[in-house]
Amino acid sequence: MSRWPLWAVLTPGDPARLERRALAVAMPDWDEEDGEELPFEFIAGSGRYHAIVGTDPIDIGAEMQIAEALSLECDEPVYSIERANDPWTVMSWRNGALDVLEDRDPDSLAKSLGCPLPESEKTSDSPERKSLRTVALIEGVRAEKAQRVLEEADDPFPPGHYRFEDTTRGLLISSGTGNIGFADITVSERIPHATVYAVMASPNLDEFFVTVRRGGEGVEEFAQPPGEFPRLRVVSDIKGERSPERILAALGIPAEWFRNE
């Protein structure tokens, strides 16, 4: 794998079945015959546990969906790792319920389970890891309603994790860690009339992705740099703007929120 893995799932089970189940959960419409690239890499471990890893920022959040589903099908814990943000998020899942493992190093966890993550040992010529942060604008929804929706959906993050801000353009959802999990998807599913703009970006905005959702489904995407295998309809602008800075301004999202300050 040439790029730094941004997310991973560490799980016990039969390798062939795990790969099929991960695809069914995260990418139910994926079709090899359509020429689509597999959205993740499966890495067999030396024991009971194996790793499912992905490098595409668009797919961040899939690790939680996969881990939750697989944890309902085995007696041992399943672990999800999200390494796009700083600090990294490591979660343990049992029977669909999660526990955030604070200060747990993902590389040491993976090694202890016999399925080390790719590029866990950085070399001098390895690119520096860039921290990606996510902020969502939800049009037509107020903070009070979004909070209630997330509570009713048993959102995995504890109270106080999210930052909600009502603005003239809509509701902004962010977090101190830069990780909002799939809060944007949950709100979109449960309030289908709302339009959701989920923005993921690096501190200097040289990696910049916007996914537009309605009714819980992604309907279009904007990516800089462009993705090789887009999974949604690609658009060249968001609200008529084409540069990251102007798109953020149009959405009412401060660019400073993507910096680790």
CSV table of C-alpha atoms in Angstrom, one decimal:
chain,number,residue,atom,x,y,z
A,1,MET,CA,0.0,0.0,0.0
A,2,SER,CA,1.6,3.2,-1.2
A,3,ARG,CA,-0.3,5.7,1.0
A,4,TRP,CA,-0.5,6.1,4.7
A,5,PRO,CA,-3.5,4.0,6.0
A,6,LEU,CA,-6.1,6.4,7.3
A,7,TRP,CA,-8.4,3.9,8.8
A,8,ALA,CA,-8.4,0.2,9.8
A,9,VAL,CA,-10.4,-2.5,11.4
A,10,LEU,CA,-8.8,-5.3,13.4
A,11,THR,CA,-11.1,-8.3,13.6
A,12,PRO,CA,-11.1,-12.1,14.2
A,13,GLY,CA,-12.7,-14.4,11.7
A,14,ASP,CA,-12.3,-16.3,8.4
A,15,PRO,CA,-10.4,-14.0,6.0
A,16,ALA,CA,-12.5,-14.7,2.9
A,17,ARG,CA,-15.7,-14.1,4.8
A,18,LEU,CA,-14.4,-11.0,6.5
A,19,GLU,CA,-13.6,-9.4,3.1
A,20,ARG,CA,-17.1,-10.2,1.8
A,21,ARG,CA,-18.8,-8.8,4.9
A,22,ALA,CA,-16.7,-5.6,4.9
A,23,LEU,CA,-17.7,-4.9,1.3
A,24,ALA,CA,-21.4,-5.7,2.0
A,25,VAL,CA,-21.4,-3.3,5.0
A,26,ALA,CA,-19.3,-0.4,3.6
A,27,MET,CA,-19.8,-0.6,-0.1
A,28,PRO,CA,-22.9,-2.7,-0.9
A,29,ASP,CA,-23.0,-1.4,-4.5
A,30,TRP,CA,-19.4,-2.2,-5.3
A,31,ASP,CA,-19.0,-4.3,-8.4
A,32,GLU,CA,-15.6,-5.6,-9.6
A,33,GLU,CA,-16.9,-6.0,-13.1
A,34,ASP,CA,-17.5,-2.3,-13.3
A,35,GLY,CA,-13.8,-1.7,-13.0
A,36,GLU,CA,-14.1,-0.2,-9.6
A,37,GLU,CA,-11.0,-0.4,-7.4
A,38,LEU,CA,-11.5,-2.2,-4.1
A,39,PRO,CA,-12.1,0.5,-1.5
A,40,PHE,CA,-9.8,-1.2,1.1
A,41,GLU,CA,-7.0,-3.7,1.5
A,42,PHE,CA,-7.4,-6.9,3.4
A,43,ILE,CA,-4.3,-8.1,5.3
A,44,ALA,CA,-4.2,-11.5,6.8
A,45,GLY,CA,-2.7,-11.7,10.2
A,46,SER,CA,-0.5,-14.4,11.9
A,47,GLY,CA,-3.2,-15.5,14.3
A,48,ARG,CA,-7.0,-15.0,14.9
A,49,TYR,CA,-7.0,-11.3,14.0
A,50,HIS,CA,-6.7,-9.7,10.5
A,51,ALA,CA,-6.7,-6.1,9.3
A,52,ILE,CA,-8.9,-4.2,6.9
A,53,VAL,CA,-7.2,-0.9,6.0
A,54,GLY,CA,-8.1,2.0,3.7
A,55,THR,CA,-6.3,5.1,2.5
A,56,ASP,CA,-9.0,7.2,0.8
A,57,PRO,CA,-10.2,10.1,3.0
A,58,ILE,CA,-13.7,9.8,1.4
A,59,ASP,CA,-14.1,6.4,3.1
A,60,ILE,CA,-13.3,7.6,6.7
A,61,GLY,CA,-16.1,6.5,8.9
A,62,ALA,CA,-16.4,3.1,7.1
A,63,GLU,CA,-14.2,1.6,9.8
A,64,MET,CA,-16.9,2.3,12.4
A,65,GLN,CA,-19.6,0.8,10.3
A,66,ILE,CA,-17.6,-2.3,9.6
A,67,ALA,CA,-16.4,-2.8,13.2
A,68,GLU,CA,-19.9,-2.3,14.6
A,69,ALA,CA,-21.4,-4.9,12.2
A,70,LEU,CA,-18.6,-7.5,12.7
A,71,SER,CA,-18.7,-7.1,16.4
A,72,LEU,CA,-22.3,-8.4,16.4
A,73,GLU,CA,-21.1,-11.6,14.7
A,74,CYS,CA,-18.2,-12.7,17.0
A,75,ASP,CA,-17.5,-13.1,20.7
A,76,GLU,CA,-14.1,-11.3,20.7
A,77,PRO,CA,-13.7,-7.6,20.5
A,78,VAL,CA,-13.3,-5.8,17.1
A,79,TYR,CA,-11.2,-2.7,16.9
A,80,SER,CA,-11.6,0.3,14.7
A,81,ILE,CA,-8.8,2.8,14.1
A,82,GLU,CA,-9.1,6.2,12.5
A,83,ARG,CA,-5.7,7.8,11.9
A,84,ALA,CA,-6.7,10.9,9.8
A,85,ASN,CA,-7.1,13.1,12.8
A,86,ASP,CA,-4.9,14.1,15.6
A,87,PRO,CA,-5.2,12.5,18.1
A,88,TRP,CA,-5.9,9.2,16.5
A,89,THR,CA,-9.1,7.4,17.5
A,90,VAL,CA,-9.0,3.8,18.6
A,91,MET,CA,-12.3,2.0,19.6
A,92,SER,CA,-13.1,-1.4,20.9
A,93,TRP,CA,-16.5,-2.9,19.8
A,94,ARG,CA,-18.5,-5.6,21.5
A,95,ASN,CA,-22.0,-6.6,20.4
A,96,GLY,CA,-22.4,-3.3,18.6
A,97,ALA,CA,-21.4,-1.1,21.5
A,98,LEU,CA,-18.1,0.8,21.5
A,99,ASP,CA,-15.6,1.9,24.1
A,100,VAL,CA,-13.1,4.6,23.1
A,101,LEU,CA,-9.6,3.5,24.1
A,102,GLU,CA,-7.9,6.8,25.0
A,103,ASP,CA,-4.1,7.0,24.5
A,104,ARG,CA,-4.0,3.6,22.9
A,105,ASP,CA,-1.4,3.5,20.1
A,106,PRO,CA,-2.9,1.9,17.0
A,107,ASP,CA,0.4,0.4,15.8
A,108,SER,CA,1.2,-1.4,19.1
A,109,LEU,CA,-2.4,-2.7,19.3
A,110,ALA,CA,-2.2,-4.1,15.8
A,111,LYS,CA,1.2,-5.7,16.4
A,112,SER,CA,-0.1,-7.3,19.7
A,113,LEU,CA,-2.9,-8.9,17.7
A,114,GLY,CA,-0.5,-10.3,15.0
A,115,CYS,CA,-1.7,-8.0,12.2
A,116,PRO,CA,0.7,-5.0,12.0
A,117,LEU,CA,-0.5,-2.0,9.9
A,118,PRO,CA,1.3,-1.1,6.7
A,119,GLU,CA,3.9,1.6,6.9
A,120,SER,CA,3.8,1.5,10.7
A,121,GLU,CA,7.5,2.1,10.6
A,122,LYS,CA,8.2,5.4,8.9
A,123,THR,CA,11.3,5.8,6.8
A,124,SER,CA,13.2,9.0,6.1
A,125,ASP,CA,11.6,9.2,2.6
A,126,SER,CA,8.1,8.6,3.8
A,127,PRO,CA,5.7,11.6,3.4
A,128,GLU,CA,4.8,13.3,6.5
A,129,ARG,CA,1.4,12.3,7.8
A,130,LYS,CA,-1.2,15.0,7.3
A,131,SER,CA,-4.0,15.4,9.8
A,132,LEU,CA,-7.4,15.6,8.2
A,133,ARG,CA,-10.3,17.2,10.0
A,134,THR,CA,-14.0,17.1,9.2
A,135,VAL,CA,-16.7,19.7,9.6
A,136,ALA,CA,-20.3,19.4,8.4
A,137,LEU,CA,-22.8,22.0,7.4
A,138,ILE,CA,-26.4,20.8,7.6
A,139,GLU,CA,-29.0,23.1,6.0
A,140,GLY,CA,-32.5,23.2,7.4
A,141,VAL,CA,-31.6,21.8,10.8
A,142,ARG,CA,-31.0,23.4,14.2
A,143,ALA,CA,-28.6,22.2,16.9
A,144,GLU,CA,-31.3,21.1,19.3
A,145,LYS,CA,-32.9,18.8,16.8
A,146,ALA,CA,-29.6,17.3,15.6
A,147,GLN,CA,-28.5,16.6,19.2
A,148,ARG,CA,-31.8,14.8,19.8
A,149,VAL,CA,-31.5,12.8,16.6
A,150,LEU,CA,-27.9,11.6,17.6
A,151,GLU,CA,-29.1,10.7,21.1
A,152,GLU,CA,-32.0,8.7,19.7
A,153,ALA,CA,-29.7,6.9,17.3
A,154,ASP,CA,-27.3,5.9,20.1
A,155,ASP,CA,-24.4,7.9,18.6
A,156,PRO,CA,-21.2,6.3,19.7
A,157,PHE,CA,-19.4,9.5,20.9
A,158,PRO,CA,-20.0,10.7,24.5
A,159,PRO,CA,-21.9,13.9,25.3
A,160,GLY,CA,-19.7,17.0,24.7
A,161,HIS,CA,-17.7,15.4,21.9
A,162,TYR,CA,-19.4,17.5,19.2
A,163,ARG,CA,-19.5,21.2,18.8
A,164,PHE,CA,-22.9,22.5,17.4
A,165,GLU,CA,-23.2,26.0,16.1
A,166,ASP,CA,-26.4,27.4,14.5
A,167,THR,CA,-25.5,29.9,11.7
A,168,THR,CA,-27.4,31.8,9.1
A,169,ARG,CA,-26.4,29.1,6.6
A,170,GLY,CA,-27.3,26.1,8.7
A,171,LEU,CA,-26.0,24.0,11.5
A,172,LEU,CA,-22.2,23.4,11.8
A,173,ILE,CA,-21.1,20.2,13.4
A,174,SER,CA,-17.4,19.8,14.4
A,175,SER,CA,-15.3,18.4,17.2
A,176,GLY,CA,-12.2,19.2,19.2
A,177,THR,CA,-10.5,16.2,17.7
A,178,GLY,CA,-11.6,16.9,14.1
A,179,ASN,CA,-13.5,13.6,14.1
A,180,ILE,CA,-17.3,13.7,13.7
A,181,GLY,CA,-17.6,9.9,13.0
A,182,PHE,CA,-20.8,9.5,10.9
A,183,ALA,CA,-22.9,12.1,12.7
A,184,ASP,CA,-23.5,13.8,9.3
A,185,ILE,CA,-24.8,10.6,7.8
A,186,THR,CA,-27.0,9.8,10.8
A,187,VAL,CA,-28.6,13.3,10.7
A,188,SER,CA,-29.0,13.0,7.0
A,189,GLU,CA,-30.7,9.7,7.3
A,190,ARG,CA,-33.1,10.8,10.0
A,191,ILE,CA,-33.9,14.2,8.5
A,192,PRO,CA,-34.1,13.4,4.8
A,193,HIS,CA,-35.2,16.9,3.7
A,194,ALA,CA,-31.9,18.4,4.9
A,195,THR,CA,-28.9,18.9,2.6
A,196,VAL,CA,-25.6,18.0,4.2
A,197,TYR,CA,-22.1,19.2,3.2
A,198,ALA,CA,-19.4,17.2,4.9
A,199,VAL,CA,-16.0,18.8,4.4
A,200,MET,CA,-12.8,17.0,5.1
A,201,ALA,CA,-9.5,18.9,4.7
A,202,SER,CA,-5.8,19.0,5.7
A,203,PRO,CA,-4.5,22.0,7.6
A,204,ASN,CA,-3.3,23.9,4.5
A,205,LEU,CA,-6.3,22.8,2.4
A,206,ASP,CA,-4.2,21.1,-0.2
A,207,GLU,CA,-6.3,18.0,0.5
A,208,PHE,CA,-9.9,19.0,0.3
A,209,PHE,CA,-13.0,16.9,-0.1
A,210,VAL,CA,-16.7,17.7,0.1
A,211,THR,CA,-19.5,15.1,0.1
A,212,VAL,CA,-23.1,16.3,-0.4
A,213,ARG,CA,-25.7,14.1,1.1
A,214,ARG,CA,-29.5,14.0,1.1
A,215,GLY,CA,-31.7,11.3,2.7
A,216,GLY,CA,-28.6,9.6,4.1
A,217,GLU,CA,-27.1,9.0,0.6
A,218,GLY,CA,-24.1,10.7,-1.0
A,219,VAL,CA,-25.3,12.4,-4.2
A,220,GLU,CA,-22.2,14.2,-5.3
A,221,GLU,CA,-18.6,14.9,-4.4
A,222,PHE,CA,-15.9,17.6,-4.9
A,223,ALA,CA,-12.3,16.5,-4.5
A,224,GLN,CA,-8.9,18.3,-4.6
A,225,PRO,CA,-6.9,16.6,-5.8
A,226,PRO,CA,-9.4,14.7,-7.9
A,227,GLY,CA,-9.9,11.0,-7.0
A,228,GLU,CA,-8.9,8.3,-9.5
A,229,PHE,CA,-12.1,6.3,-8.8
A,230,PRO,CA,-14.9,8.6,-7.7
A,231,ARG,CA,-17.9,6.8,-6.2
A,232,LEU,CA,-20.3,9.7,-6.6
A,233,ARG,CA,-21.1,12.1,-9.3
A,234,VAL,CA,-18.2,14.5,-9.4
A,235,VAL,CA,-18.9,18.3,-9.4
A,236,SER,CA,-16.5,21.1,-10.2
A,237,ASP,CA,-17.9,23.5,-7.7
A,238,ILE,CA,-19.8,23.8,-4.5
A,239,LYS,CA,-22.4,26.6,-4.3
A,240,GLY,CA,-20.7,28.1,-7.4
A,241,GLU,CA,-17.2,28.2,-5.8
A,242,ARG,CA,-14.2,26.2,-7.0
A,243,SER,CA,-11.4,26.9,-4.6
A,244,PRO,CA,-11.3,25.5,-1.1
A,245,GLU,CA,-11.1,28.9,0.6
A,246,ARG,CA,-14.1,30.2,-1.3
A,247,ILE,CA,-16.1,27.0,-0.8
A,248,LEU,CA,-15.5,27.3,3.0
A,249,ALA,CA,-16.6,30.9,2.9
A,250,ALA,CA,-19.8,29.9,1.0
A,251,LEU,CA,-20.5,27.3,3.6
A,252,GLY,CA,-19.7,29.6,6.5
A,253,ILE,CA,-17.0,27.3,7.8
A,254,PRO,CA,-13.8,29.0,9.2
A,255,ALA,CA,-10.7,27.7,7.5
A,256,GLU,CA,-9.0,28.0,10.9
A,257,TRP,CA,-11.0,25.0,12.1
A,258,PHE,CA,-8.9,22.7,10.0
A,259,ARG,CA,-5.7,23.7,11.6
A,260,ASN,CA,-4.4,21.8,14.6
A,261,GLU,CA,-4.1,24.8,16.9
